[in-house]
Amino acid sequence: MTKFTRILAAVLVAAMGLVCFAACTTDAPATTTPATTAPAATTTPTAKPVLKMGTNAYFPPYEFYEGEKIVGIDAEIAAAIAEKLGMELEIVDMSFDSILSAVNADTVDFGMAGMTITEKRLLEVDFSNSYAKGVQAIIVKEGSAITAAGDLSADGATYKVGVQLGTTGDIYASDEFGKDRVTQYQTGNEAVAALIKGDVDCVIIDNEPAKSYVKANEGIKTLDTSYADEDYAICVKKGNKELLDKINAAIYELTKDGTIEGIVNKYIGE
Ligand code: ARG
């Protein structure tokens, strides 16, 4: 798909979302009532309202492209949640560090991106109950002198660390090793490419994506030492209790009936 067709597709999808929004105001947050005087929209009565998810789709196995489609654990859990809500899921791919502002600007209804609950993010958005655990991992080249997390913080260590911009890996690394030793990339893929090229000495990123990258690329491995334990959750605009309650109820049911476990096992196995 060329950049142009992708933009065109995004515009079309956004336009469809608008039509539906105008036609389905009963379920919309009661701020303004758009299009009351506009000519009646002729959408079919069966058209479902759209639920928009913001993500960064370079984070396998949680979200990644399979051809032109975004798939993965988050994509499938989100689709199941949307179904419970009687809505149609639409996934919007964006840079990871703009998800919170997109949620707060109502560009999307919620964010789901293997996103860790942090104190700082809780100041900006509300999080659902957690649906998965994450662990920060360290990827190095085979034969690297870095063999444990402690090597990175040892006296006089100058190892360069690659991270995805705005992620918890970025936050920990920048705090612990100082900004000059950390290079921020737009995606995990780019950070790993930089490691392979030799621009950085390691990458700090969540464990499951780390495993996917190691599987997909020769000559790199993850260290046994893990870095931090985290909880992944869905974020909504601060104060959007209505949507948050619905999402939590859906997560509860999808956990109870084994749907979430089934989705996780499909992508992670065991
Ligand atoms: N768990 C980390 C965080 O919340 C990384 C998430 C990155 N997600 C993504 N879809 N790129 O900061």
PDB file of N, CA and C in Angstrom, residues 70-132:
ATOM      1  N   ILE A  70      -4.108  -4.930  11.105  1.00  0.00           N
ATOM      2  CA  ILE A  70      -3.454  -4.961  12.412  1.00  0.00           C
ATOM      3  C   ILE A  70      -4.049  -6.109  13.215  1.00  0.00           C
ATOM      4  N   VAL A  71      -3.188  -7.031  13.630  1.00  0.00           N
ATOM      5  CA  VAL A  71      -3.630  -8.204  14.386  1.00  0.00           C
ATOM      6  C   VAL A  71      -2.858  -8.245  15.699  1.00  0.00           C
ATOM      7  N   GLY A  72      -3.108  -9.290  16.493  1.00  0.00           N
ATOM      8  CA  GLY A  72      -2.351  -9.463  17.729  1.00  0.00           C
ATOM      9  C   GLY A  72      -3.270  -9.575  18.929  1.00  0.00           C
ATOM     10  N   ILE A  73      -2.651  -9.793  20.087  1.00  0.00           N
ATOM     11  CA  ILE A  73      -3.402 -10.024  21.320  1.00  0.00           C
ATOM     12  C   ILE A  73      -4.332  -8.850  21.622  1.00  0.00           C
ATOM     13  N   ASP A  74      -3.776  -7.634  21.589  1.00  0.00           N
ATOM     14  CA  ASP A  74      -4.609  -6.468  21.906  1.00  0.00           C
ATOM     15  C   ASP A  74      -5.728  -6.296  20.883  1.00  0.00           C
ATOM     16  N   ALA A  75      -5.393  -6.458  19.613  1.00  0.00           N
ATOM     17  CA  ALA A  75      -6.386  -6.275  18.545  1.00  0.00           C
ATOM     18  C   ALA A  75      -7.552  -7.241  18.737  1.00  0.00           C
ATOM     19  N   GLU A  76      -7.237  -8.484  19.107  1.00  0.00           N
ATOM     20  CA  GLU A  76      -8.305  -9.478  19.261  1.00  0.00           C
ATOM     21  C   GLU A  76      -9.109  -9.273  20.537  1.00  0.00           C
ATOM     22  N   ILE A  77      -8.420  -8.911  21.626  1.00  0.00           N
ATOM     23  CA  ILE A  77      -9.170  -8.661  22.867  1.00  0.00           C
ATOM     24  C   ILE A  77     -10.072  -7.444  22.649  1.00  0.00           C
ATOM     25  N   ALA A  78      -9.550  -6.427  21.988  1.00  0.00           N
ATOM     26  CA  ALA A  78     -10.339  -5.214  21.741  1.00  0.00           C
ATOM     27  C   ALA A  78     -11.563  -5.527  20.885  1.00  0.00           C
ATOM     28  N   ALA A  79     -11.384  -6.391  19.890  1.00  0.00           N
ATOM     29  CA  ALA A  79     -12.521  -6.756  19.032  1.00  0.00           C
ATOM     30  C   ALA A  79     -13.578  -7.476  19.859  1.00  0.00           C
ATOM     31  N   ALA A  80     -13.135  -8.327  20.784  1.00  0.00           N
ATOM     32  CA  ALA A  80     -14.082  -9.050  21.643  1.00  0.00           C
ATOM     33  C   ALA A  80     -14.807  -8.080  22.580  1.00  0.00           C
ATOM     34  N   ILE A  81     -14.082  -7.079  23.076  1.00  0.00           N
ATOM     35  CA  ILE A  81     -14.712  -6.075  23.942  1.00  0.00           C
ATOM     36  C   ILE A  81     -15.754  -5.289  23.136  1.00  0.00           C
ATOM     37  N   ALA A  82     -15.364  -4.861  21.929  1.00  0.00           N
ATOM     38  CA  ALA A  82     -16.282  -4.090  21.085  1.00  0.00           C
ATOM     39  C   ALA A  82     -17.549  -4.896  20.814  1.00  0.00           C
ATOM     40  N   GLU A  83     -17.381  -6.184  20.567  1.00  0.00           N
ATOM     41  CA  GLU A  83     -18.535  -7.022  20.295  1.00  0.00           C
ATOM     42  C   GLU A  83     -19.478  -7.060  21.501  1.00  0.00           C
ATOM     43  N   LYS A  84     -18.888  -7.192  22.673  1.00  0.00           N
ATOM     44  CA  LYS A  84     -19.713  -7.181  23.904  1.00  0.00           C
ATOM     45  C   LYS A  84     -20.505  -5.878  24.025  1.00  0.00           C
ATOM     46  N   LEU A  85     -19.882  -4.781  23.546  1.00  0.00           N
ATOM     47  CA  LEU A  85     -20.526  -3.468  23.650  1.00  0.00           C
ATOM     48  C   LEU A  85     -21.470  -3.211  22.475  1.00  0.00           C
ATOM     49  N   GLY A  86     -21.580  -4.170  21.564  1.00  0.00           N
ATOM     50  CA  GLY A  86     -22.427  -4.001  20.385  1.00  0.00           C
ATOM     51  C   GLY A  86     -21.861  -2.974  19.415  1.00  0.00           C
ATOM     52  N   MET A  87     -20.527  -2.871  19.408  1.00  0.00           N
ATOM     53  CA  MET A  87     -19.896  -1.857  18.553  1.00  0.00           C
ATOM     54  C   MET A  87     -18.917  -2.505  17.579  1.00  0.00           C
ATOM     55  N   GLU A  88     -18.493  -1.688  16.607  1.00  0.00           N
ATOM     56  CA  GLU A  88     -17.558  -2.149  15.580  1.00  0.00           C
ATOM     57  C   GLU A  88     -16.203  -1.549  15.910  1.00  0.00           C
ATOM     58  N   LEU A  89     -15.183  -2.397  16.052  1.00  0.00           N
ATOM     59  CA  LEU A  89     -13.855  -1.884  16.401  1.00  0.00           C
ATOM     60  C   LEU A  89     -13.149  -1.300  15.185  1.00  0.00           C
ATOM     61  N   GLU A  90     -12.537  -0.140  15.400  1.00  0.00           N
ATOM     62  CA  GLU A  90     -11.654   0.419  14.372  1.00  0.00           C
ATOM     63  C   GLU A  90     -10.325   0.730  15.047  1.00  0.00           C
ATOM     64  N   ILE A  91      -9.229   0.276  14.441  1.00  0.00           N
ATOM     65  CA  ILE A  91      -7.918   0.477  15.069  1.00  0.00           C
ATOM     66  C   ILE A  91      -7.170   1.585  14.344  1.00  0.00           C
ATOM     67  N   VAL A  92      -6.695   2.554  15.104  1.00  0.00           N
ATOM     68  CA  VAL A  92      -5.940   3.673  14.528  1.00  0.00           C
ATOM     69  C   VAL A  92      -4.483   3.549  14.978  1.00  0.00           C
ATOM     70  N   ASP A  93      -3.581   3.430  13.996  1.00  0.00           N
ATOM     71  CA  ASP A  93      -2.159   3.279  14.288  1.00  0.00           C
ATOM     72  C   ASP A  93      -1.523   4.660  14.404  1.00  0.00           C
ATOM     73  N   MET A  94      -0.766   4.874  15.472  1.00  0.00           N
ATOM     74  CA  MET A  94      -0.131   6.186  15.685  1.00  0.00           C
ATOM     75  C   MET A  94       1.165   5.973  16.455  1.00  0.00           C
ATOM     76  N   SER A  95       1.932   7.033  16.661  1.00  0.00           N
ATOM     77  CA  SER A  95       3.157   6.844  17.429  1.00  0.00           C
ATOM     78  C   SER A  95       2.774   6.599  18.883  1.00  0.00           C
ATOM     79  N   PHE A  96       3.563   5.762  19.561  1.00  0.00           N
ATOM     80  CA  PHE A  96       3.190   5.358  20.918  1.00  0.00           C
ATOM     81  C   PHE A  96       3.029   6.579  21.823  1.00  0.00           C
ATOM     82  N   ASP A  97       3.910   7.533  21.667  1.00  0.00           N
ATOM     83  CA  ASP A  97       3.883   8.667  22.596  1.00  0.00           C
ATOM     84  C   ASP A  97       2.757   9.659  22.304  1.00  0.00           C
ATOM     85  N   SER A  98       1.917   9.397  21.292  1.00  0.00           N
ATOM     86  CA  SER A  98       0.769  10.296  21.118  1.00  0.00           C
ATOM     87  C   SER A  98      -0.565   9.635  21.492  1.00  0.00           C
ATOM     88  N   ILE A  99      -0.511   8.415  22.009  1.00  0.00           N
ATOM     89  CA  ILE A  99      -1.764   7.714  22.327  1.00  0.00           C
ATOM     90  C   ILE A  99      -2.542   8.429  23.445  1.00  0.00           C
ATOM     91  N   LEU A 100      -1.842   8.825  24.496  1.00  0.00           N
ATOM     92  CA  LEU A 100      -2.565   9.459  25.617  1.00  0.00           C
ATOM     93  C   LEU A 100      -3.245  10.750  25.171  1.00  0.00           C
ATOM     94  N   SER A 101      -2.540  11.548  24.378  1.00  0.00           N
ATOM     95  CA  SER A 101      -3.176  12.803  23.952  1.00  0.00           C
ATOM     96  C   SER A 101      -4.311  12.539  22.977  1.00  0.00           C
ATOM     97  N   ALA A 102      -4.202  11.495  22.153  1.00  0.00           N
ATOM     98  CA  ALA A 102      -5.308  11.152  21.234  1.00  0.00           C
ATOM     99  C   ALA A 102      -6.544  10.742  22.027  1.00  0.00           C
ATOM    100  N   VAL A 103      -6.334  10.012  23.123  1.00  0.00           N
ATOM    101  CA  VAL A 103      -7.443   9.600  23.981  1.00  0.00           C
ATOM    102  C   VAL A 103      -8.085  10.843  24.609  1.00  0.00           C
ATOM    103  N   ASN A 104      -7.259  11.743  25.075  1.00  0.00           N
ATOM    104  CA  ASN A 104      -7.805  12.936  25.741  1.00  0.00           C
ATOM    105  C   ASN A 104      -8.425  13.930  24.775  1.00  0.00           C
ATOM    106  N   ALA A 105      -8.011  13.858  23.503  1.00  0.00           N
ATOM    107  CA  ALA A 105      -8.593  14.760  22.493  1.00  0.00           C
ATOM    108  C   ALA A 105      -9.802  14.122  21.811  1.00  0.00           C
ATOM    109  N   ASP A 106     -10.206  12.924  22.262  1.00  0.00           N
ATOM    110  CA  ASP A 106     -11.329  12.191  21.656  1.00  0.00           C
ATOM    111  C   ASP A 106     -11.089  11.790  20.210  1.00  0.00           C
ATOM    112  N   THR A 107      -9.834  11.777  19.792  1.00  0.00           N
ATOM    113  CA  THR A 107      -9.512  11.272  18.458  1.00  0.00           C
ATOM    114  C   THR A 107      -9.780   9.775  18.423  1.00  0.00           C
ATOM    115  N   VAL A 108      -9.554   9.119  19.556  1.00  0.00           N
ATOM    116  CA  VAL A 108      -9.895   7.707  19.719  1.00  0.00           C
ATOM    117  C   VAL A 108     -10.656   7.568  21.035  1.00  0.00           C
ATOM    118  N   ASP A 109     -11.387   6.443  21.179  1.00  0.00           N
ATOM    119  CA  ASP A 109     -12.157   6.234  22.411  1.00  0.00           C
ATOM    120  C   ASP A 109     -11.302   5.661  23.535  1.00  0.00           C
ATOM    121  N   PHE A 110     -10.329   4.845  23.149  1.00  0.00           N
ATOM    122  CA  PHE A 110      -9.451   4.266  24.169  1.00  0.00           C
ATOM    123  C   PHE A 110      -8.100   3.942  23.551  1.00  0.00           C
ATOM    124  N   GLY A 111      -7.118   3.741  24.437  1.00  0.00           N
ATOM    125  CA  GLY A 111      -5.786   3.347  23.982  1.00  0.00           C
ATOM    126  C   GLY A 111      -5.504   1.941  24.481  1.00  0.00           C
ATOM    127  N   MET A 112      -4.910   1.124  23.604  1.00  0.00           N
ATOM    128  CA  MET A 112      -4.538  -0.238  23.987  1.00  0.00           C
ATOM    129  C   MET A 112      -3.297  -0.578  23.196  1.00  0.00           C
ATOM    130  N   ALA A 113      -2.188  -0.750  23.896  1.00  0.00           N
ATOM    131  CA  ALA A 113      -0.913  -0.870  23.182  1.00  0.00           C
ATOM    132  C   ALA A 113       0.125  -1.572  24.041  1.00  0.00           C
ATOM    133  N   GLY A 114      -0.283  -2.646  24.697  1.00  0.00           N
ATOM    134  CA  GLY A 114       0.639  -3.264  25.662  1.00  0.00           C
ATOM    135  C   GLY A 114       1.086  -2.182  26.627  1.00  0.00           C
ATOM    136  N   MET A 115       0.141  -1.321  26.974  1.00  0.00           N
ATOM    137  CA  MET A 115       0.503  -0.120  27.730  1.00  0.00           C
ATOM    138  C   MET A 115       0.509  -0.388  29.229  1.00  0.00           C
ATOM    139  N   THR A 116       1.616  -0.040  29.832  1.00  0.00           N
ATOM    140  CA  THR A 116       1.811  -0.267  31.263  1.00  0.00           C
ATOM    141  C   THR A 116       1.122   0.833  32.071  1.00  0.00           C
ATOM    142  N   ILE A 117       0.492   0.408  33.161  1.00  0.00           N
ATOM    143  CA  ILE A 117      -0.076   1.392  34.087  1.00  0.00           C
ATOM    144  C   ILE A 117       1.087   2.037  34.842  1.00  0.00           C
ATOM    145  N   THR A 118       1.216   3.338  34.762  1.00  0.00           N
ATOM    146  CA  THR A 118       2.244   4.029  35.559  1.00  0.00           C
ATOM    147  C   THR A 118       1.577   5.183  36.306  1.00  0.00           C
ATOM    148  N   GLU A 119       2.220   5.586  37.394  1.00  0.00           N
ATOM    149  CA  GLU A 119       1.705   6.698  38.211  1.00  0.00           C
ATOM    150  C   GLU A 119       1.533   7.942  37.354  1.00  0.00           C
ATOM    151  N   LYS A 120       2.529   8.182  36.519  1.00  0.00           N
ATOM    152  CA  LYS A 120       2.521   9.404  35.731  1.00  0.00           C
ATOM    153  C   LYS A 120       1.378   9.387  34.716  1.00  0.00           C
ATOM    154  N   ARG A 121       1.188   8.252  34.065  1.00  0.00           N
ATOM    155  CA  ARG A 121       0.093   8.161  33.086  1.00  0.00           C
ATOM    156  C   ARG A 121      -1.264   8.286  33.782  1.00  0.00           C
ATOM    157  N   LEU A 122      -1.331   7.797  35.023  1.00  0.00           N
ATOM    158  CA  LEU A 122      -2.595   7.887  35.768  1.00  0.00           C
ATOM    159  C   LEU A 122      -3.001   9.334  36.052  1.00  0.00           C
ATOM    160  N   LEU A 123      -2.054  10.232  35.954  1.00  0.00           N
ATOM    161  CA  LEU A 123      -2.403  11.653  36.120  1.00  0.00           C
ATOM    162  C   LEU A 123      -3.136  12.168  34.881  1.00  0.00           C
ATOM    163  N   GLU A 124      -2.887  11.508  33.744  1.00  0.00           N
ATOM    164  CA  GLU A 124      -3.434  11.997  32.468  1.00  0.00           C
ATOM    165  C   GLU A 124      -4.668  11.262  31.993  1.00  0.00           C
ATOM    166  N   VAL A 125      -4.741   9.958  32.277  1.00  0.00           N
ATOM    167  CA  VAL A 125      -5.848   9.128  31.773  1.00  0.00           C
ATOM    168  C   VAL A 125      -6.309   8.188  32.878  1.00  0.00           C
ATOM    169  N   ASP A 126      -7.416   7.487  32.643  1.00  0.00           N
ATOM    170  CA  ASP A 126      -7.838   6.433  33.564  1.00  0.00           C
ATOM    171  C   ASP A 126      -7.538   5.083  32.920  1.00  0.00           C
ATOM    172  N   PHE A 127      -7.145   4.118  33.743  1.00  0.00           N
ATOM    173  CA  PHE A 127      -6.843   2.780  33.246  1.00  0.00           C
ATOM    174  C   PHE A 127      -7.897   1.773  33.681  1.00  0.00           C
ATOM    175  N   SER A 128      -8.131   0.797  32.806  1.00  0.00           N
ATOM    176  CA  SER A 128      -9.023  -0.325  33.139  1.00  0.00           C
ATOM    177  C   SER A 128      -8.300  -1.266  34.098  1.00  0.00           C
ATOM    178  N   ASN A 129      -8.979  -2.326  34.498  1.00  0.00           N
ATOM    179  CA  ASN A 129      -8.286  -3.405  35.197  1.00  0.00           C
ATOM    180  C   ASN A 129      -7.276  -4.016  34.232  1.00  0.00           C
ATOM    181  N   SER A 130      -6.218  -4.569  34.796  1.00  0.00           N
ATOM    182  CA  SER A 130      -5.161  -5.100  33.942  1.00  0.00           C
ATOM    183  C   SER A 130      -5.609  -6.394  33.260  1.00  0.00           C
ATOM    184  N   TYR A 131      -5.209  -6.576  31.998  1.00  0.00           N
ATOM    185  CA  TYR A 131      -5.571  -7.800  31.275  1.00  0.00           C
ATOM    186  C   TYR A 131      -4.346  -8.647  30.947  1.00  0.00           C
ATOM    187  N   ALA A 132      -3.141  -8.143  31.244  1.00  0.00           N
ATOM    188  CA  ALA A 132      -1.922  -8.920  30.949  1.00  0.00           C
ATOM    189  C   ALA A 132      -0.756  -8.364  31.751  1.00  0.00           C
TER     190      ALA A 132
END
